[in-house]
Short mmCIF file of C-alpha atoms in Angstrom, two decimals:
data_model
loop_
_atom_site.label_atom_id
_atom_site.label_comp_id
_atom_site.label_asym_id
_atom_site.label_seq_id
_atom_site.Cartn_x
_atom_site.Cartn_y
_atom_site.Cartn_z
CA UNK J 1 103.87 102.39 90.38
CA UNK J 2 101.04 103.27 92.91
CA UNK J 3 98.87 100.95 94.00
CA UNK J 4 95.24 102.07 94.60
CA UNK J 5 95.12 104.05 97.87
CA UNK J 6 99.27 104.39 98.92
CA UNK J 7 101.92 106.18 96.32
CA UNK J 8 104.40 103.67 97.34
CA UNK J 9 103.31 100.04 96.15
CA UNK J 10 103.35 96.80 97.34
CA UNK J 11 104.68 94.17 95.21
CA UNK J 12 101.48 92.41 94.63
CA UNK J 13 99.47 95.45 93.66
CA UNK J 14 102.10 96.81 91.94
CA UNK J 15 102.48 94.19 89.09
CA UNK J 16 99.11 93.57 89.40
CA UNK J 17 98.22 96.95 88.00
CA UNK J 18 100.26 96.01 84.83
CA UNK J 19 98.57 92.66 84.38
CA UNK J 20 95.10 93.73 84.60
CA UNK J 21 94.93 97.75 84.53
CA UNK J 22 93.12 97.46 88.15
CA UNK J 23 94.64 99.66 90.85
CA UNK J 24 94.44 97.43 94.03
CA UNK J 25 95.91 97.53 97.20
CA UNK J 26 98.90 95.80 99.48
CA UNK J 27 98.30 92.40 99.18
CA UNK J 28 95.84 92.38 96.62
CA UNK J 29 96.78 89.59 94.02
CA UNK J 30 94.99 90.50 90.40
CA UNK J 31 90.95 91.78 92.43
CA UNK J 32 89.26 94.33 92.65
CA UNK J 33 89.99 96.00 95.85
CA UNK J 34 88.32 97.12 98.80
CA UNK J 35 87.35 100.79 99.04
CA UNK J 36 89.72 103.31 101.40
CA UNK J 37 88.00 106.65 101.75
CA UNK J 38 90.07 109.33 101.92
CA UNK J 39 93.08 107.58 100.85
CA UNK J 40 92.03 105.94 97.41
CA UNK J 41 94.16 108.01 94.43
CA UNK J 42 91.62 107.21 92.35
CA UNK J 43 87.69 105.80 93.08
CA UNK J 44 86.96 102.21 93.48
CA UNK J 45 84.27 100.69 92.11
CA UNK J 46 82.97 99.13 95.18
CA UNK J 47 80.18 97.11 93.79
CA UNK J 48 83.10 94.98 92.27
CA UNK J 49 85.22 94.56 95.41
CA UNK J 50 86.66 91.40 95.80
CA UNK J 51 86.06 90.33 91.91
CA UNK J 52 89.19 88.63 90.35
CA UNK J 53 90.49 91.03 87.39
CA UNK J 54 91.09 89.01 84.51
CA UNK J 55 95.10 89.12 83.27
CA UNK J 56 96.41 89.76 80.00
CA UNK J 57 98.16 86.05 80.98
CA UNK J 58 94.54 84.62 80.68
CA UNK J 59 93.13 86.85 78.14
CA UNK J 60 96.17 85.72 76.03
CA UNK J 61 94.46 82.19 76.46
CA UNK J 62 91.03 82.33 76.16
CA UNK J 63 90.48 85.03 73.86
CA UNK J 64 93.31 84.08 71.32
CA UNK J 65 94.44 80.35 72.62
CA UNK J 66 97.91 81.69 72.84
CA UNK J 67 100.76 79.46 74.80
CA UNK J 68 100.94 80.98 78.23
CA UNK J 69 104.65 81.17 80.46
CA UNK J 70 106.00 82.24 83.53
CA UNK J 71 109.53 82.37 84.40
CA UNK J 72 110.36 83.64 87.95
CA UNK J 73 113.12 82.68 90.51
CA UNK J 74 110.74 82.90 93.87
CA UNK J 75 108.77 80.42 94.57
CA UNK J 76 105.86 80.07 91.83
CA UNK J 77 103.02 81.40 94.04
CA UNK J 78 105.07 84.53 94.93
CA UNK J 79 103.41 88.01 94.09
CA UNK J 80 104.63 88.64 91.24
CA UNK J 81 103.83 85.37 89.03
CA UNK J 82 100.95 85.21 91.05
CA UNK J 83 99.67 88.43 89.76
CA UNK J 84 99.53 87.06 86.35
CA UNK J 85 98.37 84.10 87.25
CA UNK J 86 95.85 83.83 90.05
CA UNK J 87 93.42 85.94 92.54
CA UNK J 88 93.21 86.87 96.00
CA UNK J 89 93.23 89.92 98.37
CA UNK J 90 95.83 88.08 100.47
CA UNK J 91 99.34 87.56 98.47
CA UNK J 92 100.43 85.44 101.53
CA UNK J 93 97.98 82.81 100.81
CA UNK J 94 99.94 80.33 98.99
CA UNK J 95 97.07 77.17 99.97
CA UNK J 96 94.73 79.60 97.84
CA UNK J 97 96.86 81.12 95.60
CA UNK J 98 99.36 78.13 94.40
CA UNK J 99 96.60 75.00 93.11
CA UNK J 100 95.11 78.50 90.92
CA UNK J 101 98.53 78.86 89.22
CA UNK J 102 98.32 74.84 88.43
CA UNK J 103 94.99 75.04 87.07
CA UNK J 104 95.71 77.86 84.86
CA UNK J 105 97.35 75.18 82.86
CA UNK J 106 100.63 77.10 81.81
CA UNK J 107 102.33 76.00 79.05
CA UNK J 108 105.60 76.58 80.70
CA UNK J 109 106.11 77.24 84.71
CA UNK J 110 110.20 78.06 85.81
CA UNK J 111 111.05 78.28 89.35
CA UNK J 112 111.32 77.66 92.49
CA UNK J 113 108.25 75.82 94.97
CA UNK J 114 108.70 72.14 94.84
CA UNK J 115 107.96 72.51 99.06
CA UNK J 116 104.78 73.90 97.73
CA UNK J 117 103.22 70.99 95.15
CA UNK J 118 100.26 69.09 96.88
CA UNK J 119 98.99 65.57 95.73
CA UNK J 120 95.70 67.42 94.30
CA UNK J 121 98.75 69.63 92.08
CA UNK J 122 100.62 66.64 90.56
CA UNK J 123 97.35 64.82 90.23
CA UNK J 124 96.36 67.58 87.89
CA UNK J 125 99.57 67.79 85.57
CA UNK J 126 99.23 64.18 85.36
CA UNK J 127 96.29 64.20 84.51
CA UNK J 128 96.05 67.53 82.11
CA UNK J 129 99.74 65.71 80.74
CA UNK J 130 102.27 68.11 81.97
CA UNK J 131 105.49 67.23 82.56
CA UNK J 132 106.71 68.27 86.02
CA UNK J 133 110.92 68.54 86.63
CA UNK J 134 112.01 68.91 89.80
CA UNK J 135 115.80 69.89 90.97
CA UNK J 136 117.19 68.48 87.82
CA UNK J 137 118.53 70.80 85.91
CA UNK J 138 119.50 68.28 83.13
CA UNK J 139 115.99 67.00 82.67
CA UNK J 140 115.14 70.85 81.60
CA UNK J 141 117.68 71.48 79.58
CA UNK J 142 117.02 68.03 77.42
CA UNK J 143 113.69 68.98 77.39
CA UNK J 144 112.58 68.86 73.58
CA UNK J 145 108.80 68.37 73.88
CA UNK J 146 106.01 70.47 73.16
CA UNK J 147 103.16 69.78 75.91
CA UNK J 148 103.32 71.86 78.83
CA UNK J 149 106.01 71.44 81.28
CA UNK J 150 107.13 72.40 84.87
CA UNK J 151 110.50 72.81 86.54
CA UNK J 152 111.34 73.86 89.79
CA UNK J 153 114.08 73.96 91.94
CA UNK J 154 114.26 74.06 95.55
CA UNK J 155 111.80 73.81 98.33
CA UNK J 156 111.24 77.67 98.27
CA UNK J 157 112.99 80.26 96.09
CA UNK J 158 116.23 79.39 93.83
CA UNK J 159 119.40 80.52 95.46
CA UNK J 160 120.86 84.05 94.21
CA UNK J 161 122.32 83.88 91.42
CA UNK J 162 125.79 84.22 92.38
CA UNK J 163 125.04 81.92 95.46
CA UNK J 164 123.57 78.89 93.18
CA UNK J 165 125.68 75.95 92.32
CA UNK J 166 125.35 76.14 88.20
CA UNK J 167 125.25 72.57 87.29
CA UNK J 168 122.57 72.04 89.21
CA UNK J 169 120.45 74.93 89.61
CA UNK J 170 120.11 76.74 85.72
CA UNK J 171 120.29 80.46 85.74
CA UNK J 172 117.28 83.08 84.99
CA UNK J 173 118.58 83.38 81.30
CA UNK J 174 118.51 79.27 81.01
CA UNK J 175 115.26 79.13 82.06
CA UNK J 176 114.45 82.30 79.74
CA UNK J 177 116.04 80.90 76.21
CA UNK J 178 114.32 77.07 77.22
CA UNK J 179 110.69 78.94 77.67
CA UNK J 180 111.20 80.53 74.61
CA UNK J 181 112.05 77.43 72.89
CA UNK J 182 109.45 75.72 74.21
CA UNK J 183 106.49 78.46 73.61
CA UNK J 184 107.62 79.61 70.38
CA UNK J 185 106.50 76.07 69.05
CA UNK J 186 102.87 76.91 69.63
CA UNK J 187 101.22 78.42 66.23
CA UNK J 188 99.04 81.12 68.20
CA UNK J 189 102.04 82.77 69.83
CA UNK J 190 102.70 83.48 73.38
CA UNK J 191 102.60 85.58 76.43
CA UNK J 192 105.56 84.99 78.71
CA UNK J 193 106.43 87.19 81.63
CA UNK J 194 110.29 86.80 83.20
CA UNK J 195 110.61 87.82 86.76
CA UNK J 196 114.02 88.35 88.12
CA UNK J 197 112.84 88.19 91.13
CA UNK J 198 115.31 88.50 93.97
CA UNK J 199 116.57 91.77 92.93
CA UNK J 200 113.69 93.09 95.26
CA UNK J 201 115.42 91.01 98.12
CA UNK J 202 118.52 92.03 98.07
CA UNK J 203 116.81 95.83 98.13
CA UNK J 204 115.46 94.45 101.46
CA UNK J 205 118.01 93.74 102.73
CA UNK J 206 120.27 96.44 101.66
CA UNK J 207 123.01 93.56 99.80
CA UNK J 208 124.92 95.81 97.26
CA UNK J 209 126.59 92.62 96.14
CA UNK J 210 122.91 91.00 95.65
CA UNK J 211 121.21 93.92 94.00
CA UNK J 212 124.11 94.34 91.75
CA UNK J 213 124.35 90.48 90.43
CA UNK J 214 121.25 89.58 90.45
CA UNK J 215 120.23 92.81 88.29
CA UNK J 216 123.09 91.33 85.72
CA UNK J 217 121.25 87.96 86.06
CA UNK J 218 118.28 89.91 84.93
CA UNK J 219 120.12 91.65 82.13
CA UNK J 220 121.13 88.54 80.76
CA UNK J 221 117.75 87.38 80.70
CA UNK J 222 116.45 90.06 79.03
CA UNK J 223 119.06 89.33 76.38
CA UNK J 224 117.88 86.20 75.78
CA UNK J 225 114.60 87.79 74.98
CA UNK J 226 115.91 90.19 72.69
CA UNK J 227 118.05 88.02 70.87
CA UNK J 228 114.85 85.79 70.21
CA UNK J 229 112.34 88.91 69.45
CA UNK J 230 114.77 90.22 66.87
CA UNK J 231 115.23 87.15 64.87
CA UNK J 232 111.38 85.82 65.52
CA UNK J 233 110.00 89.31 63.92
CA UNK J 234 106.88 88.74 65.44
CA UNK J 235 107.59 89.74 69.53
CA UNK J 236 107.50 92.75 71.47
CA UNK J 237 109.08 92.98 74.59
CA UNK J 238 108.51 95.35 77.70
CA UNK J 239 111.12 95.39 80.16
CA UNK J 240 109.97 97.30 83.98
CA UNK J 241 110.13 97.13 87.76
CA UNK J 242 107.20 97.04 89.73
CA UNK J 243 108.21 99.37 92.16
CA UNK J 244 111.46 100.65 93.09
CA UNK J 245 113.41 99.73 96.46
CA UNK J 246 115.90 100.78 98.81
CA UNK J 247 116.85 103.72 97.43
CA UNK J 248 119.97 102.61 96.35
CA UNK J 249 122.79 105.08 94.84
CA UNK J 250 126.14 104.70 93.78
CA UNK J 251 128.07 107.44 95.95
CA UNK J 252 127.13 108.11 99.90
CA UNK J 253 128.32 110.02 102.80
CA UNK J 254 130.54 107.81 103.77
CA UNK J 255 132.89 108.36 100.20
CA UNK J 256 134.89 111.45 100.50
CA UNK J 257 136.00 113.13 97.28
CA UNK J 258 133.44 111.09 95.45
CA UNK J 259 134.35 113.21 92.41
CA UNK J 260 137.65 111.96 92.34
CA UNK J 261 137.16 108.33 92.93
CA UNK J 262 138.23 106.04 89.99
CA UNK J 263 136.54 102.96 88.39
CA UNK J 264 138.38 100.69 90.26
CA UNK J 265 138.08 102.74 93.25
CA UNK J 266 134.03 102.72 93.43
CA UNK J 267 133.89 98.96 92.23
CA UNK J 268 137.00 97.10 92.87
CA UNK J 269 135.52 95.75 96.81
CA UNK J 270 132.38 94.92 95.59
CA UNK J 271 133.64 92.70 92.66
CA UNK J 272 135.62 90.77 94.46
CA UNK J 273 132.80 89.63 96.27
CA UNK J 274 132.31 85.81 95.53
CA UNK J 275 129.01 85.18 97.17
CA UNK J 276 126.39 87.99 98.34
CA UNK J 277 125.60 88.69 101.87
CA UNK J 278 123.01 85.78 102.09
CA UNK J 279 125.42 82.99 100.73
CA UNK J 280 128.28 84.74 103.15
CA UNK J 281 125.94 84.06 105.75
CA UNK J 282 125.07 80.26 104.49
CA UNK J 283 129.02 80.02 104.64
CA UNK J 284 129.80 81.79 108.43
CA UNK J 285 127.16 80.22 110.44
CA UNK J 286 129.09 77.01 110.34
CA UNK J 287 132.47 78.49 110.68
CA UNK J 288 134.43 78.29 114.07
CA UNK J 289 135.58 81.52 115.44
CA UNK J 290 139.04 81.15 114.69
CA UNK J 291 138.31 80.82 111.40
CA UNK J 292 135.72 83.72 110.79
CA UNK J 293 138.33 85.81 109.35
CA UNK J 294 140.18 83.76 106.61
CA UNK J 295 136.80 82.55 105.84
CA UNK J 296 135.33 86.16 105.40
CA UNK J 297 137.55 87.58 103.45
CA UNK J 298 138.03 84.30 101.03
CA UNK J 299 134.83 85.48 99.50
CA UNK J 300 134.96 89.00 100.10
CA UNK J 301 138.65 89.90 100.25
CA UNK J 302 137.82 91.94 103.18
CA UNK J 303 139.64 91.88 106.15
CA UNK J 304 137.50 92.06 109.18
CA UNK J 305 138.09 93.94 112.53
CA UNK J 306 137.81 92.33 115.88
CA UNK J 307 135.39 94.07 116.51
CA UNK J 308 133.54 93.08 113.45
CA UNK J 309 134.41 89.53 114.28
CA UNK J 310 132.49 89.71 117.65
CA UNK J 311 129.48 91.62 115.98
CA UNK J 312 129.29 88.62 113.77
CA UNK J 313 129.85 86.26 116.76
CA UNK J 314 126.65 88.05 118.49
CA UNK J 315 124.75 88.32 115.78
CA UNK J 316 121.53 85.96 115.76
CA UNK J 317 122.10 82.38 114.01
CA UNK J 318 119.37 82.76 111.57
CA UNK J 319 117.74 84.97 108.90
CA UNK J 320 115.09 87.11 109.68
CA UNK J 321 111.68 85.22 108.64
CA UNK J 322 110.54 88.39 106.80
CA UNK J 323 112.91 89.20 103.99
CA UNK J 324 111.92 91.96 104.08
CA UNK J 325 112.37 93.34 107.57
CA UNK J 326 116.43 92.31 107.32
CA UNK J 327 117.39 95.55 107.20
CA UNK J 328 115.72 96.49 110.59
CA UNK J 329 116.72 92.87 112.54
CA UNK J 330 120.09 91.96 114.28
CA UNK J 331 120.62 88.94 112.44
CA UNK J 332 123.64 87.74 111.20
CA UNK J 333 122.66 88.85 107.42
CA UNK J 334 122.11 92.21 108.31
CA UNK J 335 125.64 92.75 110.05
CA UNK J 336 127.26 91.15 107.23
CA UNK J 337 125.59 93.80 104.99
CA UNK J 338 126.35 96.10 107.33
CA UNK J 339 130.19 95.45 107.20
CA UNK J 340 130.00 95.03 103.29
CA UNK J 341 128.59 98.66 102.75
CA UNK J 342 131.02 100.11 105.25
CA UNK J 343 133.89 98.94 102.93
CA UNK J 344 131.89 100.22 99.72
CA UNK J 345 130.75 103.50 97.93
CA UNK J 346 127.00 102.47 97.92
CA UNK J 347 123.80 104.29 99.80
CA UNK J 348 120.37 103.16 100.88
CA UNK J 349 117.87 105.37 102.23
CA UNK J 350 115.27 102.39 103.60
CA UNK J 351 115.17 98.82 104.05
CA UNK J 352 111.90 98.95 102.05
CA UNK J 353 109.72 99.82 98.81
CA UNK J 354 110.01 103.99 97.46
CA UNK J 355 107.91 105.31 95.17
CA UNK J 356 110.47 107.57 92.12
CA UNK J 357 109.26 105.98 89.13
CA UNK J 358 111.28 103.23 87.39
CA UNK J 359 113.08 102.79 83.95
CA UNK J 360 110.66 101.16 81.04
CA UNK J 361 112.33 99.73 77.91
CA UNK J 362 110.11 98.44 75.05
CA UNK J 363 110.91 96.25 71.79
CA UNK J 364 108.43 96.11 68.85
CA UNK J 365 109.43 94.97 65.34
CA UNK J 366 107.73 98.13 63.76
CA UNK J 367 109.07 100.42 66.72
CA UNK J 368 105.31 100.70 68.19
CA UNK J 369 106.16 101.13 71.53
CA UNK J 370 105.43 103.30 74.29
CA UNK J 371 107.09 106.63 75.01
CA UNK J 372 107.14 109.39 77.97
CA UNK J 373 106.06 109.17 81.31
CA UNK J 374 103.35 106.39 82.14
CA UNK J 375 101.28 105.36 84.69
CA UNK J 376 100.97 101.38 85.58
CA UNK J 377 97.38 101.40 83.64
CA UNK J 378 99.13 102.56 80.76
CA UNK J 379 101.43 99.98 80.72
CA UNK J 380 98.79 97.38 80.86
CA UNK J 381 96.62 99.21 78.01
CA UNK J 382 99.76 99.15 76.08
CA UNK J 383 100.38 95.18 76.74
CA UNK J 384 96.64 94.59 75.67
CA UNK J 385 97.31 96.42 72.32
CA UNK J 386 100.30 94.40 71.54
CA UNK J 387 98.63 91.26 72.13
CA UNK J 388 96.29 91.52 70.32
CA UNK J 389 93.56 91.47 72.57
CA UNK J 390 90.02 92.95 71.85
CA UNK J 391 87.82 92.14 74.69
CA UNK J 392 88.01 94.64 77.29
CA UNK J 393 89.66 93.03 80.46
CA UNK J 394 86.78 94.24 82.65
CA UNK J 395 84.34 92.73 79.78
CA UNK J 396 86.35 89.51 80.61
CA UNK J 397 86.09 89.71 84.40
CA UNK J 398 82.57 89.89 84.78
CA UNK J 399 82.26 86.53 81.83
CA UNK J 400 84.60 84.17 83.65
CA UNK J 401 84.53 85.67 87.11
CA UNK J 402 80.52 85.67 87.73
CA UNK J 403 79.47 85.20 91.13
CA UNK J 404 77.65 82.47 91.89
CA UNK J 405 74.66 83.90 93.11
CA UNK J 406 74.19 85.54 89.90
CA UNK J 407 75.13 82.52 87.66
CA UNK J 408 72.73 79.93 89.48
CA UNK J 409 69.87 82.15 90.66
CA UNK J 410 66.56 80.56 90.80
CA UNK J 411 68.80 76.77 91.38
CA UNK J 412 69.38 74.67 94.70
CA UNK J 413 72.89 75.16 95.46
CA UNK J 414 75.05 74.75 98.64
CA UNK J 415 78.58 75.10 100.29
CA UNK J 416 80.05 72.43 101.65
CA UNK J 417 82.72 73.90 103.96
CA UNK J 418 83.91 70.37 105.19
CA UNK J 419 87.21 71.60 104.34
CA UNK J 420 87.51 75.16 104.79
CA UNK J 421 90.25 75.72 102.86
CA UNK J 422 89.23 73.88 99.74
CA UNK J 423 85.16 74.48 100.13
CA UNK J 424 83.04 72.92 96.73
CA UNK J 425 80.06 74.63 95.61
CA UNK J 426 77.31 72.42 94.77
CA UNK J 427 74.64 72.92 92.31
CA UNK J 428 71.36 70.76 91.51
CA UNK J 429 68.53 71.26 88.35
CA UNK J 430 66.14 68.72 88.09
CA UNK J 431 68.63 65.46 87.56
CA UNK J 432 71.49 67.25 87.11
CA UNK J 433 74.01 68.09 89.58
CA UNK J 434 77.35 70.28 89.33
CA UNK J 435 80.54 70.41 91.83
CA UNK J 436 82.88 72.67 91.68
CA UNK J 437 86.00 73.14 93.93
CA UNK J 438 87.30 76.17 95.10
CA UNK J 439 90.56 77.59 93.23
CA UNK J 440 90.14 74.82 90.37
CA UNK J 441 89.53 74.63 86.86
CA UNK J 442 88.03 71.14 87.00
CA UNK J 443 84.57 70.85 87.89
CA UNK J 444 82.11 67.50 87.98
CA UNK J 445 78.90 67.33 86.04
CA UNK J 446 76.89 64.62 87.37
CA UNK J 447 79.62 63.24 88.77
CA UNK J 448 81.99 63.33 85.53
CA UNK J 449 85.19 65.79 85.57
CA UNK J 450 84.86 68.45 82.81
CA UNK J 451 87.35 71.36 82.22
CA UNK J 452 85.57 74.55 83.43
CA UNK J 453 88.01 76.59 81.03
CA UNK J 454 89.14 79.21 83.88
CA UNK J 455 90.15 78.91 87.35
CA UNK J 456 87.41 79.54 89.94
CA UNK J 457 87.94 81.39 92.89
CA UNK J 458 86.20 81.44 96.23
CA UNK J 459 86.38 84.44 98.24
CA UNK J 460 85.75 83.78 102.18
CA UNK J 461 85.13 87.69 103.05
CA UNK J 462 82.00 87.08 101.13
CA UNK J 463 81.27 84.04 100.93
CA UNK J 464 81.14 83.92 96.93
CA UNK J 465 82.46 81.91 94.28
CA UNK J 466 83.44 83.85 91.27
CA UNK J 467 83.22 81.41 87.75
CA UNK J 468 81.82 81.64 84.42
CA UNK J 469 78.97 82.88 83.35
CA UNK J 470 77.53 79.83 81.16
CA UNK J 471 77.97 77.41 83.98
CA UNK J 472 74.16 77.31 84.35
CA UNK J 473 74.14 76.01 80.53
CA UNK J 474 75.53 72.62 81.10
CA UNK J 475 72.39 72.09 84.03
#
């Protein structure tokens, strides 16, 4: 799970590897990266540095017009959908990264973001006919119709899953069997990827009660899926982590005689636990002192010290802004995990990302699927196989993600950086005149809105637009 110049991966690299077979670094959301002598694993390529690297997601689309899904609970422009789904070398740019993800014109978007939608966003699913759900969980379920439809719930990221309140907020698996409902209506096929996403957070922040459910969350998910595959006949399914986290073990120094511990013994405290450290935390921050106690160990059964009690009381009255820095901050979520893992037979060795390898499962109706120990480009040679996809990825870069230089040489074009964020290349031949917009997949041909057919992408480090290659045709 390497990314291109550090053993231990990023998320964004990390599941970017598997969508495009590029090794790229921290932060680097499906591109080419920048060279890092000395410390690349393997050699860049740095005549391609900051291209966009086509997806399997959008190969799925263009080369075989297959129904395209992703089902995460993050927010939508997170790294991990977003490494399916859009390009940049900065995973933290949700302005650039998000309107990409709605102009990749998903058949099927789960999640969390509503916070994140802009006017220019729903303009586009109005006008492209999607049907956008958001917080109502009923509207999703009723769903039954076959154009492409979002739903997302919350500002940000869906609670955890043991934190969310399930009639109004649907679980991973909900959203899993209603994508698959939905997709499996399209005659082409699909390509859906299923994040369960929070897993990773919970890592963080060293929550043995959040790894532990929301991996089950996950589980159930994936049994969705395999349920579906084995009746539809026609699926495979790969099942992976990015990267792994925490270093999380069942056993630690803290558990003497670990080799006589029962069952119940190792896993009675933590499955009593009714919320995990984050919706403990939701809970506390607005309970007096005199109550901290009764109120604690109502969804823990634990009984708390005084000295706990006053920790607690100290403790500062908000989560750390970077999830995943918890497990170094004196926040009131981090003593609350604290106090859970002192009661329980679990170990961490960091508050962030290691670098063992991680479990892969595979599915495929006539038991193709892929065996022994695999790198991250493997796994993405092995999802281009099973889609069906015969177009090398690369091949596909350098079609859709041209730069502009290259694709209107000889023409009068200009930037127009009025707003930096959102800058629109502009292109004239003879009467003619194209405008295109960064991070869209609309463009305007003499003034009339035309779909470009991929998402364009404007790079600021060098000033380029990346687009198709037969753009100059239509001048």
């Amino acid at each position: 799970t390497f990314s291109s110049n550090a053993p231990i991966g990023d998320s964004a690299p990390t599941s970017s590897a598997y969508a495009t077979g590029v090794l790229q670094q921290s932060g680097n959301v499906a591109i080419y990266p920048e060279a890092d002598p000395g410390k690349d694993i393997y050699p860049v390529d740095t005549s391609r540095t900051y291209q966009p690297a086509a997806t399997v997601l959008e190969a799925s689309r263009i080369e075989k017009a297959k129904a395209t899904g992703l089902v995460v609970t993050c927010e939508f422009p997170h790294a991990t959908p977003a490494d399916f789904s859009a390009h940049h070398y900065n995973r933290g740019n949700y302005e650039a990264i998000a309107p990409q993800i709605a102009y990749q014109n998903l058949d099927v978007m789960f999640g969390g973001g509503t916070g994140i939608l802009t006017d220019d966003m729903r303009k586009h699913f109005h006008n492209n006919g999607t049907t956008l759900i958001e917080d109502d969980k009923q509207a999703l379920m009723n769903y039954s119709g076959k154009g492409k439809v979002w739903a997302l719930f919350g500002e940000k990221a869906l609670p955890y899953d043991l934190d969310r309140n399930p009639d109004e907020v649907p679980s991973l698996a909900e959203m899993t069997e209603k994508a698959l409902e939905i997709l499996s209506k399209q005659e082409n096929g699909f390509f859906l990827m299923v994040e369960g996403s929070q897993v990773d957070w919970a890592a963080h922040a060293n929550d043995p009660v959040g790894i532990i459910t929301e991996f089950l969350a996950f589980d159930e998910a994936v049994g969705k899926v395999m349920d579906f595959a084995r009746s539809n006949g026609e699926t495979a399914v790969v099942v992976l982590a990015d990267h792994g986290n925490g270093g999380f073990t069942i056993g630690s120094s803290r558990c003497k005689g670990y080799d006589k511990l029962s069952l119940a013994e190792l896993f009675s405290t933590v499955s009593q636990c009714k919320l995990t450290a984050s919706g403990i935390e939701a809970v506390l921050v607005n309970t007096p002192r005199e109550k901290l106690k009764d109120e604690f160990k109502k969804y823990t059964g634990i009984d708390l010290t005084d000295e706990e009690v006053e920790i607690l009381l100290s403790s500062k009255n908000y989560k750390a802004g970077d999830y995943t820095q918890v497990k170094n901050s004196n926040n009131m979520l981090n003593n609350i995990v604290n106090i859970l893992n002192s009661r329980m037979c679990f170990g961490f060795t960091t508050g962030g990302h290691t670098g063992e390898e991680v479990l892969l499962s595979a599915y495929h109706p006539f038991g193709d699927v892929p065996r022994g120990h695999l790198r991250n480009l493997d796994v993405n040679e092995y999802l281009v196989e099973v889609s069906g996809l015969t177009i090398p990825l690369q091949e596909l870069s350098d079609r859709i993600f041209a730069k502009h230089t290259d694709v209107f040489a000889g023409m009068r074009y200009t930037i127009d950086s009025s707003d930096p964020d959102f800058p629109v290349l502009k292109v004239k031949k003879g009467r003619n005149s194209l405008e295109i917009k960064a991070f869209s997949s609309v463009g305007k041909l003499n003034g009339k809105p035309f779909d470009i057919g991929s998402v364009v992408v404007y790079i600021d480090k060098n000033h380029t637009f990346y687009l198709p290659q037969d753009l100059a045709k239509k001048l």
